[in-house]
mmCIF file of C-alpha atoms in Angstrom:
data_model
loop_
_atom_site.group_PDB
_atom_site.id
_atom_site.type_symbol
_atom_site.label_atom_id
_atom_site.label_comp_id
_atom_site.label_asym_id
_atom_site.label_seq_id
_atom_site.Cartn_x
_atom_site.Cartn_y
_atom_site.Cartn_z
ATOM 1 C CA GLY A 1 0.000 0.000 0.000
ATOM 2 C CA ALA A 2 0.805 3.731 0.082
ATOM 3 C CA VAL A 3 1.996 4.104 -3.491
ATOM 4 C CA VAL A 4 2.617 7.501 -5.011
ATOM 5 C CA SER A 5 3.213 7.970 -8.718
ATOM 6 C CA GLN A 6 4.562 10.894 -10.702
ATOM 7 C CA HIS A 7 4.284 11.715 -14.346
ATOM 8 C CA PRO A 8 6.299 12.301 -16.392
ATOM 9 C CA SER A 9 9.486 10.754 -15.088
ATOM 10 C CA ARG A 10 11.581 12.913 -17.396
ATOM 11 C CA VAL A 11 10.753 16.012 -19.370
ATOM 12 C CA ILE A 12 12.790 18.332 -21.554
ATOM 13 C CA CYS A 13 11.315 21.695 -22.438
ATOM 14 C CA LYS A 14 12.471 24.861 -24.072
ATOM 15 C CA SER A 15 13.138 28.022 -22.135
ATOM 16 C CA GLY A 16 10.010 30.126 -21.782
ATOM 17 C CA THR A 17 7.535 27.267 -21.976
ATOM 18 C CA SER A 18 5.537 25.746 -19.135
ATOM 19 C CA VAL A 19 5.532 22.182 -17.956
ATOM 20 C CA LYS A 20 3.120 20.309 -15.715
ATOM 21 C CA ILE A 21 4.067 17.490 -13.361
ATOM 22 C CA GLU A 22 1.413 15.227 -11.879
ATOM 23 C CA CYS A 23 1.525 13.495 -8.530
ATOM 24 C CA ARG A 24 -1.018 10.808 -7.716
ATOM 25 C CA SER A 25 -1.701 8.733 -4.643
ATOM 26 C CA LEU A 26 -2.741 5.382 -6.102
ATOM 27 C CA ASP A 27 -4.221 3.501 -3.166
ATOM 28 C CA PHE A 28 -5.161 6.135 -0.640
ATOM 29 C CA GLN A 29 -6.663 9.585 -0.433
ATOM 30 C CA ALA A 30 -4.281 12.368 0.429
ATOM 31 C CA THR A 31 -5.587 15.642 1.761
ATOM 32 C CA THR A 32 -2.016 16.889 1.909
ATOM 33 C CA MET A 33 0.815 16.420 -0.528
ATOM 34 C CA PHE A 34 4.278 17.937 -0.529
ATOM 35 C CA TRP A 35 6.464 19.140 -3.364
ATOM 36 C CA TYR A 36 10.243 19.049 -3.073
ATOM 37 C CA ARG A 37 13.112 20.064 -5.238
ATOM 38 C CA GLN A 38 16.411 18.240 -5.120
ATOM 39 C CA PHE A 39 19.659 19.515 -6.565
ATOM 40 C CA PRO A 40 22.465 17.103 -7.478
ATOM 41 C CA LYS A 41 24.094 15.569 -4.430
ATOM 42 C CA GLN A 42 21.941 17.671 -2.125
ATOM 43 C CA SER A 43 19.083 17.162 0.218
ATOM 44 C CA LEU A 44 15.441 17.834 -0.447
ATOM 45 C CA MET A 45 14.152 21.383 -0.344
ATOM 46 C CA LEU A 46 10.480 21.665 0.530
ATOM 47 C CA MET A 47 8.814 23.962 -1.963
ATOM 48 C CA ALA A 48 5.214 23.881 -0.873
ATOM 49 C CA THR A 49 2.491 21.996 0.894
ATOM 50 C CA SER A 50 -0.452 21.177 -1.326
ATOM 51 C CA ASN A 51 -3.849 21.091 0.345
ATOM 52 C CA GLU A 52 -6.884 19.572 -1.336
ATOM 53 C CA GLY A 53 -9.510 22.177 -2.028
ATOM 54 C CA SER A 54 -7.473 25.147 -0.890
ATOM 55 C CA LYS A 55 -4.426 27.137 -1.816
ATOM 56 C CA ALA A 56 -0.987 25.682 -1.445
ATOM 57 C CA THR A 57 1.305 26.911 1.283
ATOM 58 C CA TYR A 58 4.651 27.941 -0.142
ATOM 59 C CA GLU A 59 7.951 27.972 1.676
ATOM 60 C CA GLN A 60 9.859 31.184 2.012
ATOM 61 C CA GLY A 61 11.730 32.065 -1.144
ATOM 62 C CA VAL A 62 9.623 29.940 -3.490
ATOM 63 C CA GLU A 63 7.853 31.961 -6.173
ATOM 64 C CA LYS A 64 4.194 30.993 -6.092
ATOM 65 C CA ASP A 65 3.529 32.555 -9.487
ATOM 66 C CA LYS A 66 6.265 30.510 -11.048
ATOM 67 C CA PHE A 67 5.521 27.185 -9.384
ATOM 68 C CA LEU A 68 1.757 26.772 -9.581
ATOM 69 C CA ILE A 69 0.299 24.014 -7.448
ATOM 70 C CA ASN A 70 -3.203 22.675 -7.803
ATOM 71 C CA HIS A 71 -4.609 19.948 -5.589
ATOM 72 C CA ALA A 72 -7.745 19.235 -7.546
ATOM 73 C CA SER A 73 -8.781 15.993 -5.898
ATOM 74 C CA LEU A 74 -7.891 13.752 -3.007
ATOM 75 C CA THR A 75 -5.587 11.720 -5.248
ATOM 76 C CA LEU A 76 -4.033 14.303 -7.552
ATOM 77 C CA SER A 77 -1.767 17.299 -7.136
ATOM 78 C CA THR A 78 -0.060 19.079 -10.000
ATOM 79 C CA LEU A 79 2.981 21.321 -10.129
ATOM 80 C CA THR A 80 3.268 23.630 -13.127
ATOM 81 C CA VAL A 81 6.567 25.326 -13.746
ATOM 82 C CA THR A 82 5.653 28.441 -15.717
ATOM 83 C CA SER A 83 7.993 30.220 -18.100
ATOM 84 C CA ALA A 84 10.714 27.737 -17.338
ATOM 85 C CA HIS A 85 14.355 28.729 -17.466
ATOM 86 C CA PRO A 86 17.519 26.621 -17.355
ATOM 87 C CA GLU A 87 17.946 27.355 -13.649
ATOM 88 C CA ASP A 88 14.642 25.541 -13.037
ATOM 89 C CA SER A 89 16.239 22.329 -14.223
ATOM 90 C CA SER A 90 16.125 19.968 -11.284
ATOM 91 C CA PHE A 91 14.692 16.788 -9.831
ATOM 92 C CA TYR A 92 11.186 17.394 -8.491
ATOM 93 C CA ILE A 93 9.710 14.932 -6.013
ATOM 94 C CA CYS A 94 6.254 14.818 -4.509
ATOM 95 C CA SER A 95 5.120 12.987 -1.416
ATOM 96 C CA ALA A 96 1.896 12.239 0.381
ATOM 97 C CA ARG A 97 0.834 11.111 3.779
ATOM 98 C CA PRO A 98 -1.973 8.544 4.110
ATOM 99 C CA PRO A 99 -4.745 9.539 6.502
ATOM 100 C CA GLY A 100 -4.474 8.168 9.991
ATOM 101 C CA THR A 101 -0.710 7.765 9.722
ATOM 102 C CA VAL A 102 0.936 7.550 13.102
ATOM 103 C CA GLY A 103 4.215 9.359 13.100
ATOM 104 C CA TYR A 104 4.010 11.607 10.046
ATOM 105 C CA GLU A 105 5.922 9.415 7.608
ATOM 106 C CA GLN A 106 5.644 10.318 3.968
ATOM 107 C CA TYR A 107 5.481 8.232 0.831
ATOM 108 C CA PHE A 108 7.372 9.600 -2.106
ATOM 109 C CA GLY A 109 6.834 9.532 -5.799
ATOM 110 C CA PRO A 110 9.684 8.393 -8.052
ATOM 111 C CA GLY A 111 10.541 11.953 -9.052
ATOM 112 C CA THR A 112 10.532 13.967 -12.266
ATOM 113 C CA ARG A 113 13.733 15.083 -13.920
ATOM 114 C CA LEU A 114 13.137 18.453 -15.581
ATOM 115 C CA THR A 115 15.658 19.781 -18.063
ATOM 116 C CA VAL A 116 15.120 23.234 -19.522
ATOM 117 C CA THR A 117 17.139 23.983 -22.647
ATOM 118 C CA GLY B 1 13.524 25.534 14.323
ATOM 119 C CA ASP B 2 14.022 21.842 13.768
ATOM 120 C CA SER B 3 17.246 20.516 12.286
ATOM 121 C CA VAL B 4 18.871 17.209 11.419
ATOM 122 C CA THR B 5 22.606 16.666 11.199
ATOM 123 C CA GLN B 6 23.944 13.634 9.431
ATOM 124 C CA MET B 7 27.365 12.134 9.230
ATOM 125 C CA GLU B 8 29.097 13.465 6.167
ATOM 126 C CA GLY B 9 29.828 11.131 3.342
ATOM 127 C CA PRO B 10 30.577 9.572 1.133
ATOM 128 C CA VAL B 11 30.989 6.286 2.929
ATOM 129 C CA THR B 12 32.666 3.407 1.127
ATOM 130 C CA LEU B 13 32.600 -0.085 2.598
ATOM 131 C CA SER B 14 33.412 -3.570 1.514
ATOM 132 C CA GLU B 15 30.636 -6.131 1.293
ATOM 133 C CA GLU B 16 29.738 -7.675 4.669
ATOM 134 C CA ALA B 17 31.228 -4.753 6.603
ATOM 135 C CA PHE B 18 29.401 -3.128 9.513
ATOM 136 C CA LEU B 19 27.633 0.142 8.767
ATOM 137 C CA THR B 20 26.933 3.094 11.020
ATOM 138 C CA ILE B 21 25.590 6.403 9.777
ATOM 139 C CA ASN B 22 25.262 8.948 12.544
ATOM 140 C CA CYS B 23 22.266 11.237 12.851
ATOM 141 C CA THR B 24 21.472 13.808 15.527
ATOM 142 C CA TYR B 25 18.543 16.160 15.689
ATOM 143 C CA THR B 26 17.241 19.329 17.297
ATOM 144 C CA ALA B 27 13.523 19.726 17.791
ATOM 145 C CA THR B 28 10.931 20.757 20.289
ATOM 146 C CA GLY B 29 8.121 18.509 21.309
ATOM 147 C CA TYR B 30 8.147 14.813 20.533
ATOM 148 C CA PRO B 31 9.050 14.284 16.905
ATOM 149 C CA SER B 32 9.018 11.040 15.012
ATOM 150 C CA LEU B 33 12.297 10.018 13.412
ATOM 151 C CA PHE B 34 12.886 8.356 10.069
ATOM 152 C CA TRP B 35 15.473 6.953 7.758
ATOM 153 C CA TYR B 36 14.729 7.163 4.055
ATOM 154 C CA VAL B 37 16.773 5.619 1.249
ATOM 155 C CA GLN B 38 17.158 6.937 -2.284
ATOM 156 C CA TYR B 39 18.482 4.777 -5.088
ATOM 157 C CA PRO B 40 19.958 6.509 -8.156
ATOM 158 C CA GLY B 41 17.357 8.323 -10.233
ATOM 159 C CA GLU B 42 14.510 7.447 -7.907
ATOM 160 C CA GLY B 43 12.425 9.056 -5.194
ATOM 161 C CA LEU B 44 12.837 8.330 -1.510
ATOM 162 C CA GLN B 45 11.631 5.178 0.173
ATOM 163 C CA LEU B 46 10.837 4.894 3.844
ATOM 164 C CA LEU B 47 13.391 2.523 5.339
ATOM 165 C CA LEU B 48 12.403 2.610 9.005
ATOM 166 C CA LYS B 49 10.877 4.838 11.628
ATOM 167 C CA ALA B 50 10.529 5.353 15.373
ATOM 168 C CA THR B 51 7.789 7.416 16.934
ATOM 169 C CA LYS B 52 8.876 7.706 20.549
ATOM 170 C CA ALA B 53 11.911 7.550 22.777
ATOM 171 C CA ASP B 54 13.639 4.159 23.046
ATOM 172 C CA ASP B 55 11.719 2.786 20.066
ATOM 173 C CA LYS B 56 13.816 0.751 17.655
ATOM 174 C CA GLY B 57 12.937 0.859 13.999
ATOM 175 C CA SER B 58 14.132 -2.001 11.831
ATOM 176 C CA ASN B 59 13.803 -3.153 8.242
ATOM 177 C CA LYS B 60 15.893 -5.198 5.801
ATOM 178 C CA GLY B 61 18.623 -5.699 8.388
ATOM 179 C CA PHE B 62 18.888 -1.971 9.157
ATOM 180 C CA GLU B 63 18.194 -0.704 12.671
ATOM 181 C CA ALA B 64 18.014 2.629 14.445
ATOM 182 C CA THR B 65 17.061 3.471 18.020
ATOM 183 C CA TYR B 66 15.401 6.727 19.081
ATOM 184 C CA ARG B 67 17.681 8.104 21.815
ATOM 185 C CA LYS B 68 16.119 11.155 23.372
ATOM 186 C CA GLU B 69 18.895 11.653 25.907
ATOM 187 C CA THR B 70 21.484 12.038 23.133
ATOM 188 C CA THR B 71 19.011 13.322 20.505
ATOM 189 C CA SER B 72 20.287 10.696 18.109
ATOM 190 C CA PHE B 73 18.951 8.140 15.643
ATOM 191 C CA HIS B 74 21.991 6.363 14.228
ATOM 192 C CA LEU B 75 21.479 3.892 11.390
ATOM 193 C CA GLU B 76 23.243 0.527 11.635
ATOM 194 C CA LYS B 77 23.503 -2.654 9.644
ATOM 195 C CA GLY B 78 25.610 -5.617 10.581
ATOM 196 C CA SER B 79 26.584 -6.771 7.108
ATOM 197 C CA VAL B 80 26.102 -4.550 4.085
ATOM 198 C CA GLN B 81 25.573 -5.741 0.540
ATOM 199 C CA VAL B 82 26.360 -4.152 -2.802
ATOM 200 C CA SER B 83 22.640 -3.590 -3.266
ATOM 201 C CA ASP B 84 22.624 -1.291 -0.214
ATOM 202 C CA SER B 85 24.549 1.323 -2.185
ATOM 203 C CA ALA B 86 22.328 4.403 -2.100
ATOM 204 C CA VAL B 87 21.854 7.771 -0.424
ATOM 205 C CA TYR B 88 20.437 7.617 3.101
ATOM 206 C CA PHE B 89 18.491 10.504 4.621
ATOM 207 C CA CYS B 90 17.689 10.978 8.274
ATOM 208 C CA ALA B 91 14.535 12.981 8.913
ATOM 209 C CA LEU B 92 12.154 14.096 11.601
ATOM 210 C CA ALA B 93 8.531 15.202 11.612
ATOM 211 C CA GLY B 94 6.025 16.285 14.192
ATOM 212 C CA GLY B 95 8.366 18.647 15.989
ATOM 213 C CA THR B 96 8.293 22.403 15.787
ATOM 214 C CA ASN B 97 6.986 22.339 12.234
ATOM 215 C CA ALA B 98 4.184 19.900 12.973
ATOM 216 C CA GLY B 99 3.402 17.887 9.838
ATOM 217 C CA LYS B 100 6.385 19.047 7.802
ATOM 218 C CA SER B 101 9.476 16.908 7.583
ATOM 219 C CA THR B 102 13.016 18.121 8.125
ATOM 220 C CA PHE B 103 15.735 16.196 6.310
ATOM 221 C CA GLY B 104 19.433 15.797 6.834
ATOM 222 C CA ASP B 105 21.795 16.380 3.938
ATOM 223 C CA GLY B 106 22.012 12.713 3.028
ATOM 224 C CA THR B 107 24.900 10.265 3.208
ATOM 225 C CA THR B 108 26.034 8.416 0.122
ATOM 226 C CA LEU B 109 26.953 4.803 0.767
ATOM 227 C CA THR B 110 28.917 2.760 -1.734
ATOM 228 C CA VAL B 111 29.465 -0.917 -1.045
ATOM 229 C CA LYS B 112 32.172 -2.648 -3.048
ATOM 230 C CA PRO B 113 32.244 -6.381 -3.723
#
């Protein structure tokens, strides 16, 4: 149980275009999902907390107009990188927490490698 | 705020060697502690967890004990395999930042045959 998927696994886009990344909880409903960014050989940086039916909560320093998050249903959250630039190239990982979890563990998607050319 | 400090890597071991990766934390309240593992090109997988002091989490031969007196959660394995090569992250949740998780910087383990 507790499987989280992401799509696509890899995407290459041109500078100035937008790209959407989907995160789905496959066998549970997730009222809260998290979006992280990971740079090479570095730890995860929390970008935002995605809340079903309400606005996402962004971490300090993360541009909400650039990284649009929509949590449209209890099993789907999307991250749209708008007007992407090469510096947005990174590994983006989502996670979710099944309801009733004792101890706050998270289940992670496999990640999306974004390359902006 | 909360913080997690991990032993710096990379760590290189021979197969069947004993592994310890140190992790200490700072948090208020009573956080839960976790070890996650990340294989190349993949997301993180929960390896083990402990939700209260003196709890021992274990999985796949890995163990870690929640030591409140030393604010530590060191990861150990008695005999590593080549397939254990990965990046290991120590994390906490449920402390100052409630439901958010705080991660250490990760420790890269390479096991050679």
